[in-house]
CSV table of C-alpha atoms in Angstrom, one decimal:
chain,number,residue,atom,x,y,z
A,287,MET,CA,144.9,106.8,82.6
A,288,ALA,CA,146.1,104.0,80.5
A,289,PRO,CA,144.7,103.6,77.0
A,290,CYS,CA,142.9,100.3,76.6
A,291,ALA,CA,143.0,100.8,72.8
A,292,ASP,CA,144.9,103.1,70.6
A,293,PHE,CA,142.3,105.8,69.7
A,294,ALA,CA,143.9,106.9,66.5
A,295,ALA,CA,144.6,103.4,65.3
A,296,LEU,CA,141.1,102.2,66.0
A,297,ARG,CA,139.7,105.3,64.2
A,298,ALA,CA,141.7,104.3,61.1
A,299,SER,CA,140.4,100.7,61.3
A,300,PRO,CA,136.9,99.9,60.0
A,301,ALA,CA,134.3,101.1,62.4
A,302,ASP,CA,130.9,99.3,62.9
A,303,VAL,CA,129.1,102.1,64.9
A,304,ARG,CA,128.3,105.7,64.1
A,305,VAL,CA,127.7,108.0,67.0
A,306,VAL,CA,125.4,110.9,66.1
A,307,ALA,CA,125.6,114.1,68.2
A,308,SER,CA,122.9,116.8,68.7
A,309,ASP,CA,124.1,118.9,65.8
A,310,GLY,CA,124.0,116.0,63.4
A,311,SER,CA,127.7,115.4,63.3
A,312,SER,CA,128.7,111.7,63.1
A,313,ILE,CA,131.7,110.0,64.8
A,314,ALA,CA,132.9,106.6,63.8
A,315,ALA,CA,133.5,104.2,66.7
A,316,HIS,CA,133.8,100.5,67.5
A,317,SER,CA,131.1,98.6,69.2
A,318,SER,CA,133.4,96.4,71.2
A,319,VAL,CA,135.0,99.4,72.9
A,320,LEU,CA,131.7,101.2,73.6
A,321,ALA,CA,129.9,98.1,74.9
A,322,ALA,CA,132.8,97.2,77.2
A,323,ALA,CA,132.8,100.8,78.7
A,324,SER,CA,129.1,101.4,79.1
A,325,PRO,CA,126.2,99.0,79.6
A,326,VAL,CA,123.8,101.6,78.3
A,327,LEU,CA,125.6,102.0,75.0
A,328,GLU,CA,125.8,98.2,74.8
A,329,GLN,CA,122.0,97.9,74.9
A,330,MET,CA,121.6,100.8,72.4
A,331,ILE,CA,124.0,99.0,70.0
A,332,LEU,CA,122.1,95.8,70.3
A,333,GLY,CA,118.8,97.5,69.7
A,334,ALA,CA,120.2,99.4,66.6
A,335,ARG,CA,121.4,96.2,65.0
A,336,ARG,CA,118.0,94.6,65.1
A,337,GLY,CA,117.0,96.9,62.3
A,338,TRP,CA,117.4,96.5,58.5
A,339,ASP,CA,120.9,97.9,58.4
A,340,ALA,CA,122.8,95.6,60.8
A,341,GLY,CA,126.2,96.3,59.3
A,342,CYS,CA,126.7,99.7,60.8
A,343,ALA,CA,124.7,100.6,63.9
A,344,VAL,CA,123.7,104.2,64.5
A,345,VAL,CA,123.7,105.4,68.1
A,346,CYS,CA,122.4,108.9,69.1
A,347,VAL,CA,124.1,110.6,72.0
A,348,LEU,CA,122.0,113.7,72.5
A,349,GLY,CA,121.9,116.6,75.0
A,350,ALA,CA,125.6,117.6,74.7
A,351,PRO,CA,127.8,119.5,72.3
A,352,SER,CA,129.6,117.5,69.6
A,353,ASP,CA,133.0,118.4,71.2
A,354,ALA,CA,131.9,117.0,74.5
A,355,VAL,CA,130.6,113.9,72.8
A,356,ALA,CA,133.9,113.4,71.1
A,357,ALA,CA,135.7,113.9,74.3
A,358,PHE,CA,133.4,111.4,76.0
A,359,LEU,CA,134.1,108.8,73.3
A,360,ARG,CA,137.8,109.4,73.7
A,361,PHE,CA,137.6,108.8,77.4
A,362,LEU,CA,135.8,105.5,76.7
A,363,TYR,CA,138.7,104.5,74.5
A,364,CYS,CA,141.2,105.5,77.3
A,365,ARG,CA,139.9,103.8,80.4
A,366,PRO,CA,142.0,103.9,83.6
A,367,GLY,CA,144.5,101.1,84.1
A,368,PRO,CA,144.7,98.9,87.2
A,369,ARG,CA,147.5,100.9,88.8
A,370,GLY,CA,146.4,104.3,87.5
A,371,THR,CA,149.2,104.4,84.9
A,372,THR,CA,149.3,107.3,82.5
A,373,ALA,CA,150.2,107.3,78.8
A,374,ALA,CA,152.4,110.0,77.5
A,375,GLY,CA,150.4,113.1,76.8
A,376,GLU,CA,147.1,111.4,77.7
A,377,GLU,CA,146.8,112.8,81.2
A,378,GLU,CA,147.4,116.3,80.0
A,379,TRP,CA,144.7,116.0,77.4
A,380,ALA,CA,142.3,114.5,80.0
A,381,GLU,CA,142.8,117.4,82.4
A,382,GLY,CA,142.1,119.9,79.7
A,383,ALA,CA,139.0,117.9,78.5
A,384,VAL,CA,137.4,117.7,82.0
A,385,GLY,CA,138.2,121.4,82.6
A,386,GLU,CA,136.5,122.4,79.3
A,387,HIS,CA,133.6,119.9,79.2
A,388,GLY,CA,133.3,119.0,82.9
A,389,ALA,CA,129.5,119.5,83.2
A,390,ALA,CA,128.7,117.8,79.9
A,391,LEU,CA,131.0,114.8,80.7
A,392,LEU,CA,129.3,114.5,84.1
A,393,ALA,CA,125.9,114.3,82.5
A,394,LEU,CA,127.0,111.9,79.8
A,395,ALA,CA,128.8,109.6,82.3
A,396,HIS,CA,125.8,109.5,84.5
A,397,ALA,CA,123.4,108.9,81.7
A,398,TYR,CA,125.5,106.1,80.2
A,399,ARG,CA,126.7,104.7,83.5
A,400,VAL,CA,130.4,105.2,83.3
A,401,SER,CA,131.2,105.4,87.0
A,402,TRP,CA,134.9,106.2,86.9
A,403,LEU,CA,134.4,109.0,84.4
A,404,LYS,CA,131.5,110.3,86.5
A,405,ARG,CA,133.7,110.5,89.6
A,406,ARG,CA,136.5,112.3,87.7
A,407,ALA,CA,134.1,114.8,86.1
A,408,GLU,CA,132.3,115.5,89.4
A,409,ALA,CA,135.7,116.2,91.1
A,410,ALA,CA,136.7,118.5,88.2
A,411,VAL,CA,133.4,120.5,88.3
A,412,ALA,CA,133.6,120.8,92.1
A,413,ALA,CA,137.2,122.0,91.9
A,414,ARG,CA,136.4,124.7,89.4
A,415,LEU,CA,133.2,125.8,91.1
A,416,THR,CA,132.5,129.5,91.3
A,417,ALA,CA,129.7,131.6,92.9
A,418,GLU,CA,128.3,132.4,89.5
A,419,ARG,CA,127.9,128.7,88.7
A,420,ALA,CA,126.9,127.4,92.1
A,421,VAL,CA,123.1,127.3,91.5
A,422,ASP,CA,123.6,125.6,88.1
A,423,ALA,CA,126.0,123.1,89.6
A,424,LEU,CA,123.5,122.4,92.3
A,425,LYS,CA,120.8,121.6,89.8
A,426,LEU,CA,123.3,119.4,87.9
A,427,ALA,CA,124.2,117.6,91.1
A,428,ALA,CA,120.6,116.8,91.7
A,429,LEU,CA,120.0,115.5,88.2
A,430,CYS,CA,123.2,113.4,88.1
A,431,ASP,CA,123.1,112.1,91.7
A,432,ALA,CA,126.5,113.8,92.5
A,433,PRO,CA,126.6,114.2,96.3
A,434,ARG,CA,130.2,115.5,96.4
A,435,LEU,CA,129.3,118.3,94.0
A,436,ARG,CA,126.2,119.1,96.0
A,437,LEU,CA,128.3,119.4,99.1
A,438,ALA,CA,130.8,121.7,97.3
A,439,CYS,CA,127.9,124.0,96.3
A,440,ALA,CA,126.7,124.1,99.8
A,441,ARG,CA,130.2,125.0,101.2
A,442,LEU,CA,130.7,127.7,98.6
A,443,ALA,CA,127.3,129.2,99.3
A,444,GLY,CA,128.1,129.1,103.0
A,445,LYS,CA,131.3,131.0,102.5
A,446,ASP,CA,130.0,133.7,100.2
A,447,LEU,CA,126.2,133.7,100.0
A,448,GLY,CA,126.1,137.3,98.9
A,449,ALA,CA,128.0,136.4,95.7
A,450,VAL,CA,125.7,133.5,95.0
A,451,GLU,CA,122.6,135.6,95.4
A,452,ARG,CA,124.0,138.1,92.9
A,453,SER,CA,124.5,135.4,90.3
A,454,GLU,CA,122.3,135.0,87.2
A,455,GLY,CA,121.5,131.4,88.3
A,456,TRP,CA,120.1,132.6,91.6
A,457,ARG,CA,117.9,135.2,89.9
A,458,PHE,CA,116.7,132.6,87.4
A,459,ALA,CA,115.9,130.1,90.2
A,460,ALA,CA,114.0,132.8,92.1
A,461,ARG,CA,111.8,133.4,89.0
A,462,HIS,CA,111.3,129.8,87.7
A,463,ASP,CA,112.6,127.3,90.2
A,464,ALA,CA,111.8,128.2,93.8
A,465,ALA,CA,112.3,124.6,94.9
A,466,LEU,CA,116.0,124.8,93.9
A,467,GLN,CA,116.4,128.0,95.7
A,468,GLY,CA,114.8,126.5,98.8
A,469,GLU,CA,117.0,123.4,98.6
A,470,LEU,CA,120.1,125.6,98.6
A,471,LEU,CA,118.8,127.6,101.6
A,472,GLN,CA,118.0,124.3,103.4
A,473,LEU,CA,121.5,123.1,102.8
A,474,LEU,CA,122.9,126.2,104.3
A,475,HIS,CA,120.6,125.9,107.3
A,476,ASP,CA,121.6,122.2,107.8
A,477,ALA,CA,125.3,123.2,107.6
A,478,VAL,CA,124.8,125.9,110.2
A,479,GLN,CA,123.0,123.5,112.5
A,480,ARG,CA,125.6,120.8,111.9
A,481,LYS,CA,128.4,123.3,112.8
A,482,LYS,CA,126.6,124.3,116.0
A,483,ARG,CA,126.1,120.6,116.9
A,484,TRP,CA,129.8,119.9,116.3
A,485,GLU,CA,130.8,122.8,118.4
A,486,ARG,CA,128.6,121.6,121.3
A,487,GLU,CA,130.0,118.1,120.9
A,488,ARG,CA,133.6,119.4,120.9
A,489,ALA,CA,132.9,121.6,124.0
A,490,SER,CA,131.4,118.6,125.9
A,491,GLN,CA,134.3,116.4,124.9
A,492,HIS,CA,136.7,119.0,126.2
A,493,VAL,CA,134.9,119.0,129.5
A,494,TYR,CA,135.0,115.2,129.7
A,495,ARG,CA,138.7,115.3,128.9
A,496,GLN,CA,139.3,117.8,131.7
A,497,LEU,CA,137.4,115.6,134.2
A,498,SER,CA,139.4,112.6,133.1
A,499,ASP,CA,142.6,114.6,133.6
A,500,ALA,CA,141.4,115.7,137.0
A,501,MET,CA,140.9,112.1,138.0
A,502,ALA,CA,144.4,111.2,137.0
A,503,ILE,CA,145.8,114.3,138.8
A,504,LEU,CA,143.9,113.2,142.0
A,505,ASP,CA,145.7,109.8,141.7
A,506,ARG,CA,149.1,111.6,141.5
A,507,ILE,CA,148.3,114.0,144.3
A,508,PHE,CA,147.7,111.2,146.8
A,509,ALA,CA,150.1,108.7,145.2
A,510,ALA,CA,153.0,109.4,147.6
A,511,GLY,CA,150.8,110.9,150.3
A,512,GLY,CA,151.7,113.8,152.6
A,513,ALA,CA,154.9,115.6,151.8
A,514,GLY,CA,155.8,113.5,148.8
A,515,ALA,CA,152.8,114.4,146.8
A,516,ALA,CA,154.3,117.6,145.3
A,517,GLU,CA,157.4,115.7,144.2
A,518,VAL,CA,155.3,113.0,142.4
A,519,CYS,CA,153.2,115.7,140.7
A,520,ALA,CA,156.3,117.6,139.6
A,521,ALA,CA,157.9,114.4,138.2
A,522,GLU,CA,154.7,113.5,136.3
A,523,ALA,CA,153.6,116.9,135.2
A,524,SER,CA,151.3,117.0,132.2
A,525,PRO,CA,150.1,120.0,130.0
A,526,CYS,CA,146.8,120.0,131.9
A,527,GLU,CA,148.7,120.3,135.2
A,528,VAL,CA,150.8,123.1,133.9
A,529,ASP,CA,147.6,125.2,133.4
A,530,GLY,CA,147.1,125.2,137.2
A,531,VAL,CA,144.6,122.3,137.4
A,532,ARG,CA,146.8,120.4,139.9
A,533,ARG,CA,147.2,123.5,142.1
A,534,GLY,CA,143.4,124.1,142.1
A,535,LEU,CA,142.7,120.5,143.0
A,536,GLU,CA,145.2,120.6,145.9
A,537,GLN,CA,143.6,123.7,147.3
A,538,LEU,CA,140.2,122.2,146.9
A,539,MET,CA,141.2,119.0,148.8
A,540,ARG,CA,142.9,121.1,151.6
A,541,HIS,CA,139.7,123.1,152.0
A,542,PHE,CA,137.6,119.9,152.1
A,543,ALA,CA,139.9,118.5,154.8
A,544,ALA,CA,139.9,121.7,156.9
A,545,CYS,CA,136.4,122.9,156.4
A,546,GLY,CA,134.9,120.3,158.7
A,547,GLY,CA,133.1,118.5,155.9
A,548,ARG,CA,133.2,115.3,157.9
A,549,ALA,CA,131.7,116.9,161.0
A,550,ARG,CA,128.8,118.6,159.2
A,551,LYS,CA,127.0,118.1,155.9
A,552,PRO,CA,129.2,119.1,152.9
A,553,ALA,CA,126.1,120.6,151.2
A,554,ALA,CA,126.4,123.6,153.4
A,555,CYS,CA,129.7,124.6,151.6
A,556,PRO,CA,129.8,124.9,147.8
A,557,ARG,CA,133.5,124.1,147.6
A,558,CYS,CA,133.0,121.0,149.8
A,559,ARG,CA,130.1,119.9,147.7
A,560,ARG,CA,132.3,120.3,144.5
A,561,ALA,CA,135.1,118.3,146.1
A,562,LEU,CA,132.7,115.6,147.2
A,563,GLN,CA,131.4,115.3,143.6
A,564,LEU,CA,134.9,115.0,142.3
A,565,LEU,CA,135.7,112.3,144.8
A,566,ARG,CA,132.5,110.5,144.0
A,567,LEU,CA,133.4,110.6,140.3
A,568,HIS,CA,136.9,109.3,141.0
A,569,ALA,CA,135.4,106.4,142.9
A,570,SER,CA,133.2,105.6,140.0
A,571,VAL,CA,136.0,105.6,137.4
A,572,CYS,CA,138.8,104.3,139.7
A,573,GLU,CA,140.2,100.9,138.6
A,574,ASP,CA,140.1,98.1,141.1
A,575,ARG,CA,143.7,97.6,142.1
A,576,ALA,CA,143.0,95.8,145.4
A,577,GLY,CA,143.8,92.5,143.9
A,578,ALA,CA,147.2,93.7,142.8
A,579,GLY,CA,148.0,94.8,146.4
A,580,GLU,CA,147.8,98.5,145.5
A,581,PRO,CA,144.7,100.0,147.1
A,582,CYS,CA,143.7,103.5,146.0
A,583,ARG,CA,145.1,106.3,148.2
A,584,VAL,CA,142.5,108.9,147.3
A,585,PRO,CA,140.4,109.6,150.4
A,586,LEU,CA,136.9,108.1,150.7
A,587,CYS,CA,137.4,106.2,147.4
A,588,SER,CA,136.5,102.8,148.8
A,589,ASN,CA,133.8,104.2,151.1
A,590,LEU,CA,132.1,106.0,148.2
A,591,LYS,CA,132.4,103.1,145.9
A,592,ALA,CA,130.8,100.8,148.5
A,593,LYS,CA,128.0,103.3,149.1
A,594,MET,CA,127.2,103.6,145.4
A,595,GLN,CA,127.1,99.9,145.0
A,596,GLU,CA,124.7,99.6,148.0
A,597,GLU,CA,122.4,102.5,147.1
A,598,GLY,CA,122.8,102.6,143.3
A,599,VAL,CA,123.2,105.6,141.0
A,600,ASP,CA,120.9,107.2,138.5
A,601,LYS,CA,121.1,107.0,134.7
A,602,THR,CA,122.6,110.6,134.4
A,603,TRP,CA,125.5,109.7,136.7
A,604,LYS,CA,126.1,106.4,134.8
A,605,LEU,CA,126.2,108.3,131.5
A,606,LEU,CA,128.7,110.8,133.0
A,607,VAL,CA,130.9,108.0,134.2
A,608,LYS,CA,130.7,106.3,130.8
A,609,LYS,CA,131.8,109.5,128.9
A,610,VAL,CA,134.6,110.3,131.3
A,611,THR,CA,135.9,106.7,131.0
A,612,ARG,CA,135.7,106.9,127.2
A,613,ALA,CA,137.5,110.3,127.2
A,614,ARG,CA,140.3,108.7,129.2
A,615,VAL,CA,140.6,105.8,126.8
A,616,MET,CA,140.6,108.0,123.7
A,617,SER,CA,143.2,110.3,125.3
A,618,ALA,CA,145.5,107.3,125.9
A,619,LEU,CA,145.0,106.1,122.3
A,620,ALA,CA,145.7,109.6,120.9
A,621,SER,CA,149.0,109.9,122.8
A,622,ARG,CA,150.2,106.4,121.8
A,623,GLU,CA,153.0,106.4,119.3
A,624,VAL,CA,151.9,104.9,115.9
A,625,PRO,CA,154.3,102.1,114.7
A,626,GLU,CA,156.3,102.9,111.5
A,627,VAL,CA,154.7,100.0,109.6
A,628,VAL,CA,151.2,101.4,110.3
A,629,LYS,CA,152.3,104.9,109.0
A,630,LYS,CA,153.7,103.4,105.8
A,631,SER,CA,150.5,101.3,105.3
A,632,TRP,CA,148.3,104.4,105.8
A,633,ALA,CA,150.4,106.5,103.4
A,634,LYS,CA,150.1,103.7,100.8
A,635,TYR,CA,146.4,103.5,101.2
A,636,SER,CA,145.9,107.2,101.0
A,637,SER,CA,147.9,107.4,97.8
A,638,ARG,CA,145.9,104.6,96.2
A,639,ARG,CA,142.7,106.3,97.2
A,640,ALA,CA,143.8,109.6,95.8
A,641,ALA,CA,144.8,108.0,92.5
A,642,ARG,CA,141.4,106.2,92.2
A,643,PHE,CA,139.4,109.4,92.5
A,644,ARG,CA,141.6,111.4,90.1
């Protein structure tokens, strides 16, 4: 934070606004600072000056303790600078203020539309959240439109729902605000469903990556052909091949060649049927290298490709081919080395983003 005006010096200068708190205490302030920091306070000052006493406007900031109101006004006098610079001792005071009056500052910043202070107070309340305050913080997040605080409450309740249910806020909500209790339970249900959906998505992505690796291994198995296939695979070994995938594919291809799949229908043998499905998938995702003078060496690749173009394929198969191809592209992008200039740019962006939300 960088002070836009010296708070102590301005307090000593003549003030043209009196801010009245809920307990009746009055705080002298300057209309230029308050109006520049909050559009709501600007309209309140303009409305107060239309009365008979236009010399010193009176603005009532209610609903918060006088200490929180004083801290709120001091924050308005000390707005963040363009580069997040910090005055000597100001940051230490700010951390203590948001820690002591975080909820009140969040409500005041929301009511008077001070967005940067609202983000900071929301982050402070979320960081100091406990199971005893989870239900109260959830109600505050709903009133102040604070989605990050709402998410923090849901995560805390998901980790330790028993402690939240033993809190006084939960018992009060059960007696007087069943909607709030239902909202928290709905958040937990949504989080569980979202976690299950992510687990299913990760499992399916793992299967597509395995299929993509299997297609690449088939290319390497038949790249040199015959006796040279083992040497090619050993030279281009990947972590997937180390797990025995290459060995299993080799055994499956040998079985397909020796089982008589060409003499009778492969559907009679489950292993031949599985091998034919892998060859068909390879033909679907195989890149066309005939123009480069390098035809694909995988058996039946060109025949299966021509057959699929002639007869067509269903939507389910097209979707499978699309996802396997996407998994291959994403795997290639993930293994690509990031340039040093990109790493520096990303680190600079991350530091600026962290400084903006402090």
